Amino acid sequence: MEEMSQSLVSARWDAEYRRGRYGGEPPLPFVDSILATIRARSLTERRGLYIGCGNGRNYLPLVRSGLQLYGLDLSAEALRQLAAREPALSRRLICADFRTFVSRRRFSYVIAVQVFQHGVAADVAGYFSRVGSLLAPGGLFFLRVNAASTQVRRLHTVIERNDLGGFTIRYESGPKQGLPVHFFARDELHALTRDDFALVAGPREDVTARTPPDTGHWVQWEATWKRLNSQSERRQRRNGP
């Protein structure tokens, strides 16, 4: 099976950010939902981790709203741009691949927006497992990720399919050429989270029509989970009623 190269992904994203990726783009509406949930649960003063913070499109509005949020990304260029915009945040920024990231602290919430789709099925399974190890019991996990109902426009090859409806492609053109990207089915999300998480909201599909002359639509799942509190609670979830 094809593997996702950290150096290749890092180089591609560095190039994208140098070309102005996300420059001036407004934050996603999902950011408002994340912030509202964190405030409702009185987690504003607790530490959180934003995986794939990039150059701050969605990360900065959350931090500017008072969240104690660390940002992780494998693009050094993205983090350089982010630190230039908000120098005081430099100590909260971490340049690393989430697949190998280790932290001595547990976080009260973890945010992953349009990043867990990068890689093959083995990478994807590892992402969810790693989130569980980073979250404190009862901590929240906010996810936005590719949905299998997306109409993929660019030239690509399907390199994986699973029995739950998810699939992985390798792009043959465009900025992600040569990279594996996964598209999730609803049942797949439930399977990846059922042992260690309880669903709080979603998953819901957010559908975006492409701008003409492009056709079709892009679809993202948005969901929030809570990490189960104890081994007995997780064991009960695995064994069923």
Short mmCIF file of C-alpha atoms in Angstrom, two decimals:
data_model
loop_
_atom_site.label_atom_id
_atom_site.label_comp_id
_atom_site.label_asym_id
_atom_site.label_seq_id
_atom_site.Cartn_x
_atom_site.Cartn_y
_atom_site.Cartn_z
CA MET A 1 0.00 0.00 0.00
CA GLU A 2 1.19 3.52 -0.76
CA GLU A 3 2.47 5.58 2.14
CA MET A 4 2.25 9.29 2.75
CA SER A 5 5.72 10.85 2.80
CA GLN A 6 6.14 13.53 5.46
CA SER A 7 8.81 15.33 3.45
CA LEU A 8 6.67 15.35 0.29
CA VAL A 9 3.57 16.60 2.11
CA SER A 10 5.58 19.27 3.93
CA ALA A 11 7.20 20.47 0.69
CA ARG A 12 3.85 20.62 -1.14
CA TRP A 13 2.18 22.63 1.62
CA ASP A 14 5.17 24.95 1.97
CA ALA A 15 4.83 25.70 -1.74
CA GLU A 16 1.08 26.25 -1.44
CA TYR A 17 1.48 28.73 1.40
CA ARG A 18 4.19 30.61 -0.50
CA ARG A 19 1.70 30.95 -3.35
CA GLY A 20 -0.78 32.57 -0.97
CA ARG A 21 -2.96 29.63 0.07
CA TYR A 22 -5.77 30.78 2.40
CA GLY A 23 -4.49 34.34 2.32
CA GLY A 24 -7.40 36.62 3.13
CA GLU A 25 -9.96 33.78 3.20
CA PRO A 26 -12.54 34.06 6.00
CA PRO A 27 -12.76 31.35 8.67
CA LEU A 28 -15.17 28.48 8.17
CA PRO A 29 -18.58 28.72 9.90
CA PHE A 30 -17.60 25.57 11.82
CA VAL A 31 -15.27 27.81 13.86
CA ASP A 32 -18.31 29.52 15.42
CA SER A 33 -19.77 26.14 16.40
CA ILE A 34 -16.48 25.07 17.97
CA LEU A 35 -16.19 28.28 19.97
CA ALA A 36 -19.82 28.11 21.15
CA THR A 37 -19.38 24.53 22.38
CA ILE A 38 -16.12 25.31 24.20
CA ARG A 39 -17.72 28.31 25.92
CA ALA A 40 -20.86 26.36 26.84
CA ARG A 41 -18.70 23.73 28.56
CA SER A 42 -16.51 26.32 30.33
CA LEU A 43 -13.33 25.17 28.58
CA THR A 44 -12.12 28.61 27.47
CA GLU A 45 -9.27 28.65 29.99
CA ARG A 46 -8.28 25.03 29.36
CA ARG A 47 -5.53 24.00 26.95
CA GLY A 48 -6.50 22.80 23.49
CA LEU A 49 -4.64 21.56 20.40
CA TYR A 50 -5.40 22.58 16.81
CA ILE A 51 -4.02 19.98 14.39
CA GLY A 52 -3.14 21.44 10.99
CA CYS A 53 -3.41 25.08 12.05
CA GLY A 54 -1.74 26.26 8.82
CA ASN A 55 -1.21 30.00 8.57
CA GLY A 56 -4.12 30.74 10.87
CA ARG A 57 -7.28 31.00 8.78
CA ASN A 58 -9.37 29.16 11.40
CA TYR A 59 -6.84 29.07 14.24
CA LEU A 60 -6.47 32.82 14.74
CA PRO A 61 -10.19 33.59 15.28
CA LEU A 62 -10.27 30.98 18.03
CA VAL A 63 -7.14 32.30 19.75
CA ARG A 64 -8.33 35.89 19.42
CA SER A 65 -11.53 34.82 21.18
CA GLY A 66 -9.49 33.90 24.22
CA LEU A 67 -8.80 30.19 23.77
CA GLN A 68 -5.59 28.70 25.19
CA LEU A 69 -4.94 26.88 21.94
CA TYR A 70 -1.71 25.34 20.67
CA GLY A 71 -1.21 25.03 16.91
CA LEU A 72 0.50 22.09 15.19
CA ASP A 73 1.40 21.86 11.51
CA LEU A 74 4.05 20.13 9.41
CA SER A 75 4.49 23.17 7.14
CA ALA A 76 7.28 25.38 8.47
CA GLU A 77 6.26 28.05 5.96
CA ALA A 78 2.69 28.14 7.28
CA LEU A 79 3.89 28.54 10.84
CA ARG A 80 6.37 31.24 9.78
CA GLN A 81 3.51 33.22 8.24
CA LEU A 82 1.34 32.67 11.31
CA ALA A 83 4.07 33.80 13.70
CA ALA A 84 4.67 36.89 11.56
CA ARG A 85 0.99 37.81 11.90
CA GLU A 86 0.87 37.15 15.66
CA PRO A 87 4.42 37.09 17.14
CA ALA A 88 3.09 36.50 20.66
CA LEU A 89 1.79 33.10 19.54
CA SER A 90 5.20 31.73 18.55
CA ARG A 91 5.58 29.75 21.78
CA ARG A 92 2.29 27.96 21.09
CA LEU A 93 3.23 26.79 17.57
CA ILE A 94 4.64 23.31 16.95
CA CYS A 95 6.13 22.11 13.65
CA ALA A 96 5.59 18.35 13.54
CA ASP A 97 3.81 15.49 11.77
CA PHE A 98 0.79 14.52 13.85
CA ARG A 99 1.41 10.84 13.09
CA THR A 100 4.55 10.96 15.24
CA PHE A 101 3.62 13.82 17.59
CA VAL A 102 3.95 13.05 21.31
CA SER A 103 2.88 15.32 24.16
CA ARG A 104 3.43 14.97 27.90
CA ARG A 105 0.26 16.94 28.59
CA ARG A 106 -3.36 16.02 27.96
CA PHE A 107 -5.60 18.51 26.24
CA SER A 108 -9.19 19.45 27.09
CA TYR A 109 -10.10 19.59 23.42
CA VAL A 110 -8.56 18.76 20.05
CA ILE A 111 -9.53 20.39 16.74
CA ALA A 112 -8.79 18.87 13.31
CA VAL A 113 -10.20 20.76 10.33
CA GLN A 114 -9.63 19.29 6.86
CA VAL A 115 -6.45 17.50 7.86
CA PHE A 116 -7.39 13.91 8.84
CA GLN A 117 -8.20 13.18 5.20
CA HIS A 118 -4.50 13.24 4.27
CA GLY A 119 -3.11 9.73 3.93
CA VAL A 120 -4.22 6.15 3.43
CA ALA A 121 -6.52 4.11 5.67
CA ALA A 122 -3.69 3.14 8.03
CA ASP A 123 -2.84 6.82 8.56
CA VAL A 124 -6.50 7.66 9.17
CA ALA A 125 -6.94 4.97 11.82
CA GLY A 126 -3.80 6.20 13.54
CA TYR A 127 -5.08 9.78 13.66
CA PHE A 128 -8.19 8.83 15.62
CA SER A 129 -6.23 6.62 18.00
CA ARG A 130 -3.69 9.39 18.63
CA VAL A 131 -6.44 11.91 19.40
CA GLY A 132 -7.73 9.56 22.07
CA SER A 133 -4.28 9.41 23.67
CA LEU A 134 -3.95 13.21 23.71
CA LEU A 135 -7.37 14.06 25.15
CA ALA A 136 -8.11 14.20 28.85
CA PRO A 137 -11.08 12.02 29.91
CA GLY A 138 -14.24 13.82 28.88
CA GLY A 139 -12.28 16.02 26.47
CA LEU A 140 -13.83 17.15 23.19
CA PHE A 141 -12.80 16.26 19.65
CA PHE A 142 -13.91 18.58 16.83
CA LEU A 143 -13.55 17.19 13.29
CA ARG A 144 -14.15 18.45 9.77
CA VAL A 145 -13.09 16.03 7.06
CA ASN A 146 -13.76 14.89 3.46
CA ALA A 147 -17.04 13.07 2.85
CA ALA A 148 -17.35 10.17 0.42
CA SER A 149 -20.23 11.94 -1.37
CA THR A 150 -17.78 14.54 -2.74
CA GLN A 151 -17.63 14.75 -6.52
CA VAL A 152 -13.86 14.58 -7.05
CA ARG A 153 -12.96 16.82 -9.97
CA ARG A 154 -9.21 16.56 -10.50
CA LEU A 155 -7.61 13.61 -12.26
CA HIS A 156 -7.08 10.85 -9.72
CA THR A 157 -6.74 7.10 -9.12
CA VAL A 158 -8.70 5.24 -6.44
CA ILE A 159 -6.14 3.24 -4.46
CA GLU A 160 -8.32 1.95 -1.57
CA ARG A 161 -11.94 1.17 -0.78
CA ASN A 162 -13.38 -0.20 2.43
CA ASP A 163 -16.57 -2.09 3.25
CA LEU A 164 -18.04 0.95 5.06
CA GLY A 165 -18.06 3.18 1.99
CA GLY A 166 -14.84 5.14 2.48
CA PHE A 167 -12.14 5.35 -0.17
CA THR A 168 -8.68 6.79 -0.78
CA ILE A 169 -7.46 8.43 -3.97
CA ARG A 170 -4.07 9.50 -5.27
CA TYR A 171 -4.23 12.80 -7.13
CA GLU A 172 -2.60 12.70 -10.58
CA SER A 173 -2.64 16.48 -11.10
CA GLY A 174 -2.87 19.73 -9.17
CA PRO A 175 -1.14 20.88 -5.97
CA LYS A 176 -1.69 17.52 -4.25
CA GLN A 177 -0.33 15.45 -7.15
CA GLY A 178 1.08 12.17 -5.89
CA LEU A 179 -0.51 12.48 -2.46
CA PRO A 180 -3.08 10.03 -1.01
CA VAL A 181 -6.31 11.64 0.23
CA HIS A 182 -9.13 9.82 2.04
CA PHE A 183 -12.90 10.36 1.78
CA PHE A 184 -14.99 9.14 4.73
CA ALA A 185 -18.39 7.45 4.87
CA ARG A 186 -20.72 8.06 7.83
CA ASP A 187 -20.48 4.44 9.00
CA GLU A 188 -16.71 4.67 8.81
CA LEU A 189 -16.65 7.66 11.17
CA HIS A 190 -18.83 5.74 13.63
CA ALA A 191 -16.53 2.73 13.43
CA LEU A 192 -13.40 4.82 14.01
CA THR A 193 -14.83 6.52 17.10
CA ARG A 194 -17.17 4.00 18.76
CA ASP A 195 -14.61 2.46 21.14
CA ASP A 196 -13.24 5.62 22.72
CA PHE A 197 -15.69 8.44 22.00
CA ALA A 198 -19.33 9.40 22.50
CA LEU A 199 -20.98 11.50 19.82
CA VAL A 200 -21.93 15.03 20.89
CA ALA A 201 -23.05 16.56 17.58
CA GLY A 202 -23.26 15.40 13.95
CA PRO A 203 -21.89 14.04 11.81
CA ARG A 204 -23.49 16.47 9.36
CA GLU A 205 -22.56 17.03 5.73
CA ASP A 206 -21.55 20.55 4.73
CA VAL A 207 -21.99 20.83 0.94
CA THR A 208 -20.08 23.45 -1.07
CA ALA A 209 -20.84 23.99 -4.77
CA ARG A 210 -17.76 24.65 -6.86
CA THR A 211 -17.39 28.05 -8.47
CA PRO A 212 -18.19 28.05 -12.24
CA PRO A 213 -16.81 27.08 -14.65
CA ASP A 214 -16.00 24.19 -12.29
CA THR A 215 -18.91 21.86 -11.69
CA GLY A 216 -20.06 19.51 -8.94
CA HIS A 217 -19.71 19.90 -5.20
CA TRP A 218 -17.32 19.32 -2.35
CA VAL A 219 -18.68 17.76 0.85
CA GLN A 220 -17.22 17.78 4.35
CA TRP A 221 -18.37 15.99 7.49
CA GLU A 222 -18.54 18.10 10.64
CA ALA A 223 -18.84 16.39 14.02
CA THR A 224 -17.99 16.66 17.70
CA TRP A 225 -17.22 13.78 20.07
CA LYS A 226 -16.40 13.44 23.77
CA ARG A 227 -13.67 11.08 24.92
CA LEU A 228 -15.11 8.42 27.21
CA ASN A 229 -14.19 8.95 30.83
CA SER A 230 -12.93 5.60 32.03
CA GLN A 231 -11.76 2.15 30.97
CA SER A 232 -15.01 0.65 32.24
CA GLU A 233 -17.03 3.11 30.16
CA ARG A 234 -14.98 2.25 27.08
CA ARG A 235 -15.25 -1.48 27.79
CA GLN A 236 -19.03 -1.17 28.09
CA ARG A 237 -19.10 0.67 24.75
CA ARG A 238 -17.07 -2.09 23.08
CA ASN A 239 -19.17 -4.91 24.53
CA GLY A 240 -22.51 -3.24 23.91
CA PRO A 241 -25.58 -3.29 26.23
#
